[in-house]
Amino acid sequence: MKLVVQIRLLPTPMQAAALEATLRACNEAATWAGEVAFEKGVRRNFALREHTYSQIKTRWGLGAQAAQHVIKKTCDAYATLAANLRAGNLGRPGSKRYRKATGKPIAFRRQSAQPYDDRMLSWRIGRRRVSIWTTAGRLKDVAFTASVEQLATLARFRKGESDLVVRDGMWFLNATCEVPQAPLNTDPVDFLGVDLGIVNIATTSDGEIMAGRQMNRDRVRERALRTKLQKRKTPSAKRRLKKRRGKEARRARDINHKIAKRVVAEAERTGRGIALEDLTGIRERVRFRKPQRATHSSWSFAQLGAFIDYKARKAGVPVVYVDPAYTSRTCAECGHIDRANRVSQAWFACRSCGFVDHADRNSSRNIRARAWELWRRGAPSTAPAPLPRQRGGAGRKRRITASDARCASPLF
């Protein structure tokens, strides 16, 4: 399986200037190649190379490998655009958004990432140095920093291209690694159910709550501070906003990694599989009132699911996705389904058998039971396929009322 290891470069001021000039030249050349591809209707690599290769080398001073990567990057961008158009992600044909996407050539930011292959980039991992090509010549002694685990992964599994990236004045190399997968455990003893929610981000069927109320208080405080700074519109407020930009996204990514690591480690230790909710299209199927939208949409559950999925594949742990409908209203003991079973956000009390449990744990137990039943029927260990886009009345969103929202810790 392919993994990307991100390392941070520590260039000197002169090296950073050379890297910046290289990115600028490559992206200006890619933008020009995009214009040529748009005007001539040529979107394939070898065909576009005939029209642009020699001009890119002479006009921007790029080497042969860099020029080829620039052309390939342009063609890949057009291929991605075509895929989004086919999937309907940019609206229907003839819509304003569709016309805007197709009516102009693709352009690249001056600091867009640039791919490097082994002819343009060489690693000295033991010394933590890289030799990298630039328009000002080859920089043979650029320092980088990485953790011990990242260095070991780079040394053993690095294969393929690496992307040069700059973000907020910091330079990174995203190196592609081919990491072998462990053999899949085809005979799990049980499944570890994971319930995803708004108040408690993840709750397992063992009763462990990960990232609960304290984290949500931090999120609310961060959101309030950001709103306050946006309203002030002073130079100092804008500087603080720029400094804090992406902080919540980075925190969410870090927490998602930690949750995924704990879930997979527990499942691997106990010989179980992992049961997850299939939340594909949740934002299209459900509509919240305005005060609830920020809370509902500010956490990336798809990212968490992706982290669990790739860590599980690496460890050989099977993952089964189940339909989450009514898991928060179903009794994990007797199977009775009733909306009144959900007494509050935190507690579940069955109206039939009297079973009482934490509501999120009860939901995760239902998810575990559904996954176990699906696995016994031969369900594969794989991520769910995306739902087809619906049109007309079938695609309308369902409004969640205030009474629904009071019991909406899990997403269902």
Short mmCIF file of C-alpha atoms in Angstrom, two decimals:
data_model
loop_
_atom_site.label_atom_id
_atom_site.label_comp_id
_atom_site.label_asym_id
_atom_site.label_seq_id
_atom_site.Cartn_x
_atom_site.Cartn_y
_atom_site.Cartn_z
CA MET A 1 0.00 0.00 0.00
CA LYS A 2 1.12 3.55 -0.72
CA LEU A 3 1.78 5.93 2.15
CA VAL A 4 3.08 9.49 2.05
CA VAL A 5 5.77 10.49 4.53
CA GLN A 6 6.08 14.24 5.03
CA ILE A 7 9.45 15.57 6.10
CA ARG A 8 10.34 19.18 6.78
CA LEU A 9 13.21 20.80 4.93
CA LEU A 10 15.51 23.23 6.76
CA PRO A 11 16.98 25.30 3.92
CA THR A 12 19.25 28.28 4.39
CA PRO A 13 17.91 31.64 3.16
CA MET A 14 19.79 31.26 -0.13
CA GLN A 15 18.52 27.70 -0.59
CA ALA A 16 14.95 28.79 0.20
CA ALA A 17 15.18 31.55 -2.42
CA ALA A 18 16.33 29.01 -5.02
CA LEU A 19 13.47 26.64 -4.12
CA GLU A 20 10.95 29.48 -4.32
CA ALA A 21 12.22 30.56 -7.75
CA THR A 22 12.00 26.95 -8.93
CA LEU A 23 8.40 26.55 -7.82
CA ARG A 24 7.47 29.86 -9.42
CA ALA A 25 9.08 28.92 -12.75
CA CYS A 26 7.53 25.44 -12.81
CA ASN A 27 4.04 26.72 -12.06
CA GLU A 28 4.26 29.57 -14.57
CA ALA A 29 5.28 26.99 -17.18
CA ALA A 30 2.42 24.70 -16.11
CA THR A 31 -0.07 27.55 -16.43
CA TRP A 32 1.19 28.31 -19.93
CA ALA A 33 0.97 24.62 -20.84
CA GLY A 34 -2.60 24.62 -19.55
CA GLU A 35 -3.45 27.50 -21.86
CA VAL A 36 -1.94 25.64 -24.83
CA ALA A 37 -3.87 22.50 -23.92
CA PHE A 38 -7.09 24.52 -23.68
CA GLU A 39 -6.61 26.34 -26.99
CA LYS A 40 -5.56 23.27 -28.99
CA GLY A 41 -7.81 20.78 -27.25
CA VAL A 42 -4.84 18.55 -26.40
CA ARG A 43 -5.09 16.97 -22.96
CA ARG A 44 -2.84 13.91 -23.21
CA ASN A 45 0.77 13.81 -22.08
CA PHE A 46 2.65 12.87 -25.24
CA ALA A 47 0.45 14.98 -27.50
CA LEU A 48 0.86 18.07 -25.30
CA ARG A 49 4.59 17.46 -25.07
CA GLU A 50 4.94 18.01 -28.81
CA HIS A 51 3.52 21.54 -28.45
CA THR A 52 5.20 22.66 -25.23
CA TYR A 53 8.34 20.70 -24.31
CA SER A 54 11.03 22.71 -26.12
CA GLN A 55 9.43 26.08 -25.27
CA ILE A 56 9.25 25.22 -21.57
CA LYS A 57 12.94 24.30 -21.50
CA THR A 58 14.12 27.43 -23.29
CA ARG A 59 11.68 30.00 -21.90
CA TRP A 60 11.81 29.05 -18.22
CA GLY A 61 15.18 27.31 -18.10
CA LEU A 62 13.83 24.01 -16.82
CA GLY A 63 15.69 20.75 -17.16
CA ALA A 64 14.38 17.84 -19.21
CA GLN A 65 12.90 15.97 -16.26
CA ALA A 66 11.35 19.10 -14.76
CA ALA A 67 9.76 20.03 -18.09
CA GLN A 68 8.23 16.56 -18.43
CA HIS A 69 6.84 16.72 -14.90
CA VAL A 70 5.34 20.14 -15.62
CA ILE A 71 3.52 18.78 -18.68
CA LYS A 72 2.35 15.68 -16.83
CA LYS A 73 1.08 17.81 -13.94
CA THR A 74 -0.96 19.87 -16.40
CA CYS A 75 -2.47 16.78 -18.01
CA ASP A 76 -3.28 15.30 -14.59
CA ALA A 77 -5.09 18.51 -13.66
CA TYR A 78 -7.27 18.29 -16.77
CA ALA A 79 -7.94 14.61 -16.07
CA THR A 80 -9.08 15.49 -12.55
CA LEU A 81 -11.34 18.22 -13.93
CA ALA A 82 -12.89 15.76 -16.40
CA ALA A 83 -13.50 13.24 -13.62
CA ASN A 84 -15.23 15.88 -11.47
CA LEU A 85 -17.40 16.92 -14.41
CA ARG A 86 -18.44 13.32 -15.07
CA ALA A 87 -19.25 12.80 -11.39
CA GLY A 88 -21.41 15.93 -11.29
CA ASN A 89 -19.26 17.60 -8.65
CA LEU A 90 -19.26 20.87 -10.61
CA GLY A 91 -22.96 21.04 -11.35
CA ARG A 92 -25.01 19.92 -14.31
CA PRO A 93 -23.93 20.66 -17.90
CA GLY A 94 -24.96 24.19 -18.76
CA SER A 95 -25.07 25.44 -15.17
CA LYS A 96 -23.13 28.55 -14.18
CA ARG A 97 -20.61 26.58 -12.14
CA TYR A 98 -20.11 24.04 -14.94
CA ARG A 99 -19.54 26.78 -17.53
CA LYS A 100 -17.10 28.57 -15.24
CA ALA A 101 -15.06 25.38 -14.79
CA THR A 102 -14.94 24.51 -18.49
CA GLY A 103 -14.78 27.98 -20.01
CA LYS A 104 -11.20 28.83 -19.11
CA PRO A 105 -7.82 27.07 -19.01
CA ILE A 106 -6.48 25.56 -15.82
CA ALA A 107 -4.09 27.84 -13.90
CA PHE A 108 -1.66 26.98 -11.12
CA ARG A 109 -0.76 28.99 -8.05
CA ARG A 110 2.81 30.27 -7.89
CA GLN A 111 3.48 27.98 -4.93
CA SER A 112 1.70 24.84 -6.09
CA ALA A 113 3.48 21.56 -5.35
CA GLN A 114 6.02 20.26 -7.86
CA PRO A 115 6.82 16.54 -8.28
CA TYR A 116 10.43 15.29 -8.21
CA ASP A 117 11.75 11.92 -9.30
CA ASP A 118 15.05 10.19 -8.43
CA ARG A 119 16.90 11.99 -11.22
CA MET A 120 16.06 15.35 -9.66
CA LEU A 121 16.21 14.40 -6.00
CA SER A 122 18.59 12.14 -4.05
CA TRP A 123 18.41 11.25 -0.37
CA ARG A 124 21.11 10.84 2.26
CA ILE A 125 18.86 9.67 5.04
CA GLY A 126 21.61 8.83 7.53
CA ARG A 127 22.96 12.39 7.35
CA ARG A 128 19.46 13.91 7.03
CA ARG A 129 20.38 15.71 3.85
CA VAL A 130 18.88 15.83 0.36
CA SER A 131 20.30 16.92 -2.98
CA ILE A 132 17.60 18.65 -5.01
CA TRP A 133 17.47 20.22 -8.48
CA THR A 134 16.57 23.93 -8.83
CA THR A 135 16.65 26.44 -11.63
CA ALA A 136 19.75 27.93 -9.97
CA GLY A 137 21.60 24.60 -10.03
CA ARG A 138 21.59 21.55 -7.82
CA LEU A 139 21.46 22.15 -4.06
CA LYS A 140 23.57 19.31 -2.67
CA ASP A 141 23.30 19.86 1.07
CA VAL A 142 19.74 20.75 2.13
CA ALA A 143 19.03 19.65 5.69
CA PHE A 144 15.76 18.07 6.77
CA THR A 145 14.21 16.84 9.98
CA ALA A 146 12.01 13.81 10.61
CA SER A 147 11.08 11.42 13.38
CA VAL A 148 12.87 8.11 13.86
CA GLU A 149 9.84 6.22 12.55
CA GLN A 150 9.68 8.40 9.42
CA LEU A 151 13.39 7.91 8.76
CA ALA A 152 12.99 4.13 9.04
CA THR A 153 10.03 4.16 6.65
CA LEU A 154 11.94 6.32 4.16
CA ALA A 155 15.00 4.09 4.30
CA ARG A 156 13.08 0.84 3.81
CA PHE A 157 10.08 1.68 1.63
CA ARG A 158 10.61 4.91 -0.30
CA LYS A 159 9.65 4.40 -3.93
CA GLY A 160 8.49 6.78 -6.62
CA GLU A 161 8.10 10.53 -6.74
CA SER A 162 8.28 13.15 -4.00
CA ASP A 163 6.43 16.47 -4.01
CA LEU A 164 8.08 19.76 -3.05
CA VAL A 165 5.58 21.81 -1.01
CA VAL A 166 5.75 25.20 0.71
CA ARG A 167 3.22 26.20 3.35
CA ASP A 168 3.34 29.34 5.51
CA GLY A 169 7.02 29.80 4.74
CA MET A 170 7.91 26.20 5.67
CA TRP A 171 9.27 23.73 3.11
CA PHE A 172 8.31 20.07 2.95
CA LEU A 173 8.95 16.99 0.84
CA ASN A 174 6.10 14.50 0.60
CA ALA A 175 7.79 11.19 -0.20
CA THR A 176 5.83 8.22 -1.56
CA CYS A 177 6.50 4.90 0.19
CA GLU A 178 5.35 1.40 -0.77
CA VAL A 179 4.63 -0.17 2.63
CA PRO A 180 3.74 -3.89 2.62
CA GLN A 181 0.40 -4.87 4.13
CA ALA A 182 0.07 -7.49 6.82
CA PRO A 183 -1.95 -10.60 5.88
CA LEU A 184 -5.66 -9.97 6.44
CA ASN A 185 -7.14 -11.63 9.50
CA THR A 186 -9.85 -13.71 7.81
CA ASP A 187 -11.08 -15.29 11.05
CA PRO A 188 -11.72 -12.47 13.59
CA VAL A 189 -13.11 -13.53 16.94
CA ASP A 190 -15.48 -10.55 17.00
CA PHE A 191 -15.77 -6.94 15.91
CA LEU A 192 -15.03 -3.66 17.66
CA GLY A 193 -17.90 -1.31 16.93
CA VAL A 194 -17.16 2.41 16.59
CA ASP A 195 -19.98 4.96 16.91
CA LEU A 196 -19.21 8.40 15.47
CA GLY A 197 -20.93 11.40 17.00
CA ILE A 198 -20.89 15.14 17.52
CA VAL A 199 -20.57 15.33 21.31
CA ASN A 200 -18.35 12.24 21.58
CA ILE A 201 -16.36 11.95 18.37
CA ALA A 202 -15.84 8.18 18.71
CA THR A 203 -17.19 5.62 21.19
CA THR A 204 -16.26 1.94 20.99
CA SER A 205 -18.40 -1.05 21.87
CA ASP A 206 -16.00 -1.63 24.80
CA GLY A 207 -17.33 1.60 26.30
CA GLU A 208 -14.24 3.76 25.63
CA ILE A 209 -15.07 7.37 24.74
CA MET A 210 -12.46 9.12 22.62
CA ALA A 211 -12.34 12.90 22.26
CA GLY A 212 -15.42 13.95 24.18
CA ARG A 213 -16.78 17.08 25.84
CA GLN A 214 -13.47 18.76 26.75
CA MET A 215 -12.40 18.75 23.11
CA ASN A 216 -15.75 20.20 22.05
CA ARG A 217 -15.36 23.03 24.56
CA ASP A 218 -11.98 23.83 23.03
CA ARG A 219 -13.56 23.84 19.56
CA VAL A 220 -16.33 26.21 20.65
CA ARG A 221 -13.81 28.56 22.27
CA GLU A 222 -11.62 28.54 19.15
CA ARG A 223 -14.63 29.23 16.90
CA ALA A 224 -15.77 32.12 19.12
CA LEU A 225 -12.31 33.68 19.04
CA ARG A 226 -12.15 33.37 15.25
CA THR A 227 -15.57 35.03 14.90
CA LYS A 228 -14.52 37.86 17.20
CA LEU A 229 -11.33 38.52 15.23
CA GLN A 230 -13.21 38.46 11.92
CA LYS A 231 -15.61 41.12 13.15
CA ARG A 232 -12.88 43.49 14.30
CA LYS A 233 -11.16 43.74 10.88
CA THR A 234 -8.13 45.57 12.30
CA PRO A 235 -4.57 44.88 11.06
CA SER A 236 -3.66 43.15 14.33
CA ALA A 237 -6.81 41.00 14.16
CA LYS A 238 -5.97 40.00 10.60
CA ARG A 239 -2.44 39.05 11.66
CA ARG A 240 -3.80 36.88 14.45
CA LEU A 241 -6.30 35.25 12.08
CA LYS A 242 -3.53 34.46 9.63
CA LYS A 243 -1.41 32.97 12.41
CA ARG A 244 -4.28 30.80 13.62
CA ARG A 245 -5.36 29.80 10.11
CA GLY A 246 -5.80 26.06 9.83
CA LYS A 247 -5.26 25.49 13.55
CA GLU A 248 -8.57 23.70 14.04
CA ALA A 249 -8.02 21.56 10.94
CA ARG A 250 -4.56 20.55 12.16
CA ARG A 251 -5.92 19.73 15.60
CA ALA A 252 -8.73 17.64 14.11
CA ARG A 253 -6.26 15.78 11.91
CA ASP A 254 -4.01 15.04 14.88
CA ILE A 255 -6.93 13.80 17.00
CA ASN A 256 -8.24 11.66 14.13
CA HIS A 257 -4.82 10.05 13.79
CA LYS A 258 -4.70 9.29 17.52
CA ILE A 259 -8.23 7.84 17.56
CA ALA A 260 -7.51 5.68 14.53
CA LYS A 261 -4.27 4.43 16.04
CA ARG A 262 -5.96 3.44 19.31
CA VAL A 263 -8.89 1.73 17.60
CA VAL A 264 -6.69 -0.31 15.25
CA ALA A 265 -4.23 -1.23 18.02
CA GLU A 266 -7.05 -2.50 20.25
CA ALA A 267 -8.63 -4.51 17.43
CA GLU A 268 -5.28 -6.02 16.46
CA ARG A 269 -4.40 -6.88 20.06
CA THR A 270 -7.68 -8.71 20.65
CA GLY A 271 -7.93 -10.39 17.24
CA ARG A 272 -11.09 -8.53 16.26
CA GLY A 273 -12.22 -6.65 13.19
CA ILE A 274 -13.47 -3.06 13.14
CA ALA A 275 -17.08 -2.05 12.46
CA LEU A 276 -17.67 1.48 11.13
CA GLU A 277 -20.75 3.41 10.07
CA ASP A 278 -21.22 4.07 6.37
CA LEU A 279 -21.68 7.84 6.45
CA THR A 280 -21.33 8.36 2.70
CA GLY A 281 -23.44 11.32 1.63
CA ILE A 282 -24.51 12.27 5.17
CA ARG A 283 -24.33 16.00 4.43
CA GLU A 284 -26.53 15.56 1.37
CA ARG A 285 -29.09 13.38 3.14
CA VAL A 286 -29.44 15.47 6.30
CA ARG A 287 -29.98 19.21 6.75
CA PHE A 288 -29.54 20.97 10.08
CA ARG A 289 -30.83 24.30 11.29
CA LYS A 290 -28.38 27.19 11.14
CA PRO A 291 -27.14 27.08 14.79
CA GLN A 292 -26.31 23.37 14.37
CA ARG A 293 -24.49 23.51 11.03
CA ALA A 294 -21.06 24.59 12.27
CA THR A 295 -20.95 21.88 14.95
CA HIS A 296 -22.12 19.19 12.56
CA SER A 297 -19.86 20.10 9.65
CA SER A 298 -16.66 21.14 11.43
CA TRP A 299 -15.38 17.61 12.05
CA SER A 300 -14.05 15.39 9.28
CA PHE A 301 -15.57 11.98 9.94
CA ALA A 302 -14.59 10.86 6.43
CA GLN A 303 -10.96 11.63 7.30
CA LEU A 304 -11.25 9.60 10.51
CA GLY A 305 -12.72 6.67 8.59
CA ALA A 306 -9.93 6.89 6.00
CA PHE A 307 -7.28 6.90 8.74
CA ILE A 308 -8.81 3.85 10.41
CA ASP A 309 -9.10 2.10 7.05
CA TYR A 310 -5.49 2.52 5.96
CA LYS A 311 -4.05 1.76 9.42
CA ALA A 312 -6.21 -1.36 9.58
CA ARG A 313 -5.07 -2.52 6.13
CA LYS A 314 -1.48 -2.00 7.21
CA ALA A 315 -2.08 -4.16 10.31
CA GLY A 316 -4.21 -6.80 8.54
CA VAL A 317 -7.36 -5.95 10.53
CA PRO A 318 -10.65 -6.37 8.61
CA VAL A 319 -12.97 -3.35 8.41
CA VAL A 320 -16.69 -3.68 7.68
CA TYR A 321 -19.00 -0.73 7.01
CA VAL A 322 -22.62 -1.02 8.11
CA ASP A 323 -25.82 0.94 7.59
CA PRO A 324 -26.12 3.21 10.66
CA ALA A 325 -29.90 3.72 10.39
CA TYR A 326 -31.70 3.44 13.76
CA THR A 327 -28.61 2.29 15.65
CA SER A 328 -29.23 5.02 18.24
CA ARG A 329 -32.87 3.91 18.76
CA THR A 330 -32.34 0.13 18.83
CA CYS A 331 -31.81 -1.74 22.09
CA ALA A 332 -28.56 -3.70 21.95
CA GLU A 333 -30.04 -6.34 24.31
CA CYS A 334 -33.52 -7.10 22.96
CA GLY A 335 -33.52 -5.32 19.56
CA HIS A 336 -36.57 -3.15 20.32
CA ILE A 337 -36.65 -0.01 18.13
CA ASP A 338 -38.33 3.09 19.53
CA ARG A 339 -37.51 6.77 19.29
CA ALA A 340 -38.42 7.11 22.96
CA ASN A 341 -35.58 4.73 23.88
CA ARG A 342 -33.20 7.63 23.49
CA VAL A 343 -33.90 9.42 26.77
CA SER A 344 -31.25 12.11 26.26
CA GLN A 345 -28.04 12.72 24.39
CA ALA A 346 -26.10 10.64 26.90
CA TRP A 347 -28.50 7.90 28.04
CA PHE A 348 -30.44 5.06 26.47
CA ALA A 349 -33.29 3.27 28.26
CA CYS A 350 -35.19 0.53 26.45
CA ARG A 351 -39.00 0.86 26.76
CA SER A 352 -39.40 -2.88 26.28
CA CYS A 353 -36.83 -4.67 28.46
CA GLY A 354 -35.63 -1.80 30.67
CA PHE A 355 -31.99 -2.05 29.58
CA VAL A 356 -30.05 1.13 30.45
CA ASP A 357 -26.68 2.10 28.99
CA HIS A 358 -24.68 5.03 27.69
CA ALA A 359 -26.37 5.97 24.42
CA ASP A 360 -23.21 6.01 22.30
CA ARG A 361 -22.04 2.68 23.69
CA ASN A 362 -25.43 1.15 22.93
CA SER A 363 -25.15 2.43 19.34
CA SER A 364 -21.63 1.05 18.95
CA ARG A 365 -22.82 -2.36 20.17
CA ASN A 366 -25.52 -2.32 17.48
CA ILE A 367 -22.89 -1.42 14.88
CA ARG A 368 -20.71 -4.30 16.12
CA ALA A 369 -23.63 -6.76 15.86
CA ARG A 370 -24.49 -5.66 12.31
CA ALA A 371 -20.87 -5.96 11.20
CA TRP A 372 -20.57 -9.45 12.70
CA GLU A 373 -23.71 -10.56 10.88
CA LEU A 374 -22.48 -9.08 7.58
CA TRP A 375 -19.09 -10.75 8.00
CA ARG A 376 -20.70 -14.13 8.58
CA ARG A 377 -22.62 -13.63 5.35
CA GLY A 378 -19.38 -12.99 3.46
CA ALA A 379 -19.15 -9.18 3.41
CA PRO A 380 -15.74 -7.95 2.17
CA SER A 381 -13.35 -5.84 4.17
CA THR A 382 -13.55 -2.65 2.14
CA ALA A 383 -14.73 0.94 2.12
CA PRO A 384 -18.25 1.54 0.81
CA ALA A 385 -18.80 2.76 -2.72
CA PRO A 386 -20.05 6.35 -3.07
CA LEU A 387 -23.77 6.78 -3.38
CA PRO A 388 -25.06 7.80 -6.83
CA ARG A 389 -26.12 11.43 -7.13
CA GLN A 390 -29.88 11.73 -6.85
CA ARG A 391 -32.04 14.21 -8.68
CA GLY A 392 -35.49 15.62 -8.13
CA GLY A 393 -37.51 14.74 -5.08
CA ALA A 394 -35.43 11.68 -4.20
CA GLY A 395 -32.40 13.87 -3.58
CA ARG A 396 -34.08 16.38 -1.29
CA LYS A 397 -32.59 16.86 2.14
CA ARG A 398 -34.44 15.95 5.27
CA ARG A 399 -34.70 18.72 7.83
CA ILE A 400 -33.81 17.73 11.38
CA THR A 401 -36.05 19.41 13.90
CA ALA A 402 -35.04 20.72 17.30
CA SER A 403 -36.45 17.61 18.99
CA ASP A 404 -34.32 15.41 16.73
CA ALA A 405 -31.22 17.49 17.43
CA ARG A 406 -31.49 16.99 21.19
CA CYS A 407 -30.69 13.32 20.65
CA ALA A 408 -28.24 13.80 17.81
CA SER A 409 -24.93 12.90 19.39
CA PRO A 410 -24.43 10.06 16.92
CA LEU A 411 -25.09 11.02 13.36
CA PHE A 412 -28.03 8.60 13.37
#
